Structure formats: structure tokens, C-alpha cells
XYZ file of C-alpha atoms in Angstrom:
176
model
C -30.740 17.611 -76.226
C -27.686 18.989 -78.011
C -28.769 22.205 -79.708
C -25.613 22.325 -81.831
C -24.689 25.805 -80.605
C -21.237 25.040 -79.209
C -18.603 27.329 -80.712
C -21.233 29.603 -82.286
C -20.868 33.340 -81.680
C -24.067 35.185 -80.875
C -24.752 38.913 -80.616
C -27.932 39.623 -78.694
C -28.891 43.284 -78.882
C -30.566 44.760 -75.828
C -29.327 41.940 -73.630
C -28.330 43.873 -70.531
C -31.780 43.227 -69.023
C -35.109 41.450 -69.486
C -35.745 39.181 -72.451
C -32.370 39.838 -74.040
C -30.577 38.872 -70.862
C -32.559 35.622 -70.644
C -31.719 34.859 -74.293
C -28.000 35.570 -73.791
C -27.892 33.398 -70.668
C -29.652 30.480 -72.353
C -27.516 30.631 -75.513
C -24.403 30.669 -73.303
C -25.716 27.679 -71.358
C -26.008 25.865 -74.690
C -22.342 26.574 -75.467
C -22.533 29.736 -77.546
C -20.027 32.504 -77.055
C -22.312 35.457 -76.427
C -21.866 39.157 -76.939
C -24.022 41.014 -74.449
C -25.147 44.386 -75.794
C -26.597 47.377 -74.018
C -26.322 51.122 -73.589
C -25.519 51.076 -69.863
C -21.904 49.898 -69.497
C -22.149 48.784 -65.849
C -25.341 46.781 -66.382
C -24.030 45.227 -69.606
C -20.705 44.258 -68.002
C -22.559 42.785 -65.015
C -24.642 40.492 -67.246
C -21.532 39.340 -69.158
C -19.691 38.712 -65.870
C -22.642 36.696 -64.537
C -22.569 34.496 -67.637
C -18.817 33.964 -67.239
C -19.261 33.206 -63.519
C -21.784 30.508 -64.500
C -19.182 28.921 -66.783
C -20.202 30.560 -70.056
C -18.247 32.640 -72.538
C -19.422 36.248 -72.739
C -18.197 39.732 -73.393
C -19.912 43.089 -73.291
C -20.384 45.596 -76.107
C -22.004 48.970 -75.526
C -23.548 51.354 -77.998
C -26.705 53.103 -79.123
C -28.316 51.277 -82.046
C -30.642 54.213 -82.747
C -27.924 55.946 -84.790
C -26.002 54.718 -87.805
C -22.686 55.530 -86.137
C -23.718 53.703 -82.962
C -24.888 50.640 -84.865
C -21.676 50.604 -86.883
C -19.579 50.823 -83.707
C -21.485 47.919 -82.110
C -21.103 45.794 -85.258
C -17.386 46.522 -85.485
C -16.844 45.813 -81.804
C -18.824 42.563 -81.971
C -16.988 41.287 -85.031
C -18.080 38.239 -87.000
C -21.109 36.450 -85.548
C -22.997 33.283 -86.424
C -26.212 34.303 -84.655
C -27.811 37.739 -84.470
C -30.783 38.277 -82.166
C -32.289 41.723 -82.790
C -33.872 42.209 -79.397
C -33.188 45.891 -78.688
C -36.175 48.192 -78.811
C -38.975 49.727 -76.820
C -42.569 48.775 -76.143
C -45.479 50.256 -74.236
C -45.394 47.666 -71.470
C -48.546 45.835 -72.563
C -47.516 44.961 -76.106
C -45.940 41.833 -74.679
C -47.432 39.621 -72.023
C -44.003 38.674 -70.668
C -43.153 38.976 -66.982
C -40.171 41.293 -66.980
C -39.378 43.373 -63.905
C -41.065 46.557 -65.243
C -44.215 44.545 -66.077
C -44.211 43.006 -62.574
C -43.837 46.441 -60.962
C -46.645 47.926 -63.076
C -48.904 44.950 -62.334
C -48.376 45.259 -58.584
C -49.247 48.975 -58.720
C -52.450 48.306 -60.660
C -53.364 45.306 -58.483
C -53.885 47.516 -55.448
C -56.171 49.847 -57.405
C -58.149 46.955 -58.914
C -58.407 44.902 -55.689
C -56.809 41.881 -57.322
C -55.559 40.619 -53.959
C -52.077 40.368 -52.509
C -51.044 36.855 -53.573
C -48.982 36.967 -56.784
C -50.797 34.019 -58.402
C -54.172 35.769 -57.924
C -52.784 39.080 -59.161
C -51.202 37.470 -62.216
C -54.364 35.557 -63.114
C -56.476 38.731 -62.790
C -54.042 40.880 -64.759
C -53.780 38.271 -67.488
C -57.555 38.034 -67.813
C -57.953 41.816 -67.889
C -55.091 42.728 -70.203
C -54.434 39.780 -72.515
C -56.656 36.741 -72.029
C -54.740 33.614 -72.945
C -55.010 29.856 -72.643
C -52.622 29.522 -69.698
C -53.952 32.343 -67.516
C -50.622 33.953 -66.707
C -47.787 36.034 -68.069
C -45.139 34.388 -70.162
C -41.678 34.046 -68.643
C -38.468 35.403 -70.162
C -36.960 31.910 -70.159
C -39.888 30.654 -72.273
C -39.075 33.254 -74.934
C -35.369 32.451 -74.582
C -36.096 28.752 -75.152
C -37.956 29.522 -78.384
C -35.122 31.760 -79.598
C -32.545 29.142 -78.647
C -34.467 26.500 -80.586
C -34.686 28.756 -83.665
C -30.924 29.373 -83.455
C -30.229 25.658 -83.162
C -29.539 23.025 -85.775
C -32.950 21.533 -84.948
C -34.631 24.479 -86.670
C -32.582 24.344 -89.883
C -35.623 23.389 -91.953
C -37.790 26.218 -90.639
C -37.985 29.043 -93.139
C -40.337 31.998 -93.391
C -42.608 30.885 -90.558
C -44.284 32.716 -87.710
C -43.731 31.061 -84.371
C -46.168 32.513 -81.845
C -44.926 32.245 -78.287
C -47.878 33.953 -76.625
C -49.703 31.438 -74.427
C -52.624 31.372 -76.855
C -53.402 35.104 -76.937
C -53.738 35.011 -80.718
C -56.103 32.243 -81.718
C -55.302 32.031 -85.404
C -52.987 29.963 -87.496
C -51.120 31.722 -90.271
């Protein structure tokens, strides 16, 4: 399916790792020119280089968005963009049920204490049930979040306005 993202410029904040990285990679795969943002120059450059090596168009921009001067510098360095994904931020590790590397590491540490077994599928099912029961019985994957973001950035979502799109495996069982 053509997402209509070719020749679009996208700035994805906090994209040097985790969800942001997955979003930047998927938008680049769909033809967007992506601006990878992070605070760690080496990690940010590595993600941008990986996207270029895969045939995408990417460049790195570094800066701390927690300050007005830092945010201004990132915006100036990024230049004009068609898509802005505000992904940068912090969370307590359990606010999201997404399998990032820190969540995997934490889960493996707890699994030994809780006797959840040694097989990842058993550990994941047990952790999911204990921490955030959902309809699919597992953590979400970064590429699943990236796919939702890519869809919302695409021409196929032009008619969506002011809506909540829950990408949570059924953790929240309400419709708003």
C-alpha cells in the first residue's frame, strides 16, 4: 500500500533508540526523509547511518529538548518539516507495555524472582498477565507502534481528526 509519504520530511524526536528509532526506520522505509533526533551524538548518528545503509534518507540532529535553547537549536537544525513526531520523553518503564530493550531487561530480572520460567514466551505471558493484562497476552512491539504512527502520518489518515487511537493490545477496554 502506498502511504503517500515519499518526499515528506519527518522529524522524530527521541529517535536514537526504542520506539522513536522504530518510527524513524518505518517512515524512511515508506519514502520519508527522516531527521533522527537524540541527545547522544554517536547513537543518533548510528541510527541515521543504519537508515541510509538500508536505502533510506536520514540525517542526525542532536539536542536537549528539555530547555528552550535546546529545543530552538533542534528546530533550527531540522529546518522545515512536513511531519513531526513528538516521541522524546521519559516513562517509569511500566507506563507502556511495549517491548523495548530496557523493558526486556527488567522483565528478565523479575522473571527469575517470580519463577516465570526461562523460555521468553512463558516469561512474556506471565509478565503481561501480572503487569498489564491485555487481549493478546504479550508486550506490544515497537514496530506495531511505528505502523500506527506511519498510518497516522499517511494520506490514508487525512480524514482522522481529534481521535484517540489506542494501540495497547486491549489493555484499556473502553471506547471513547
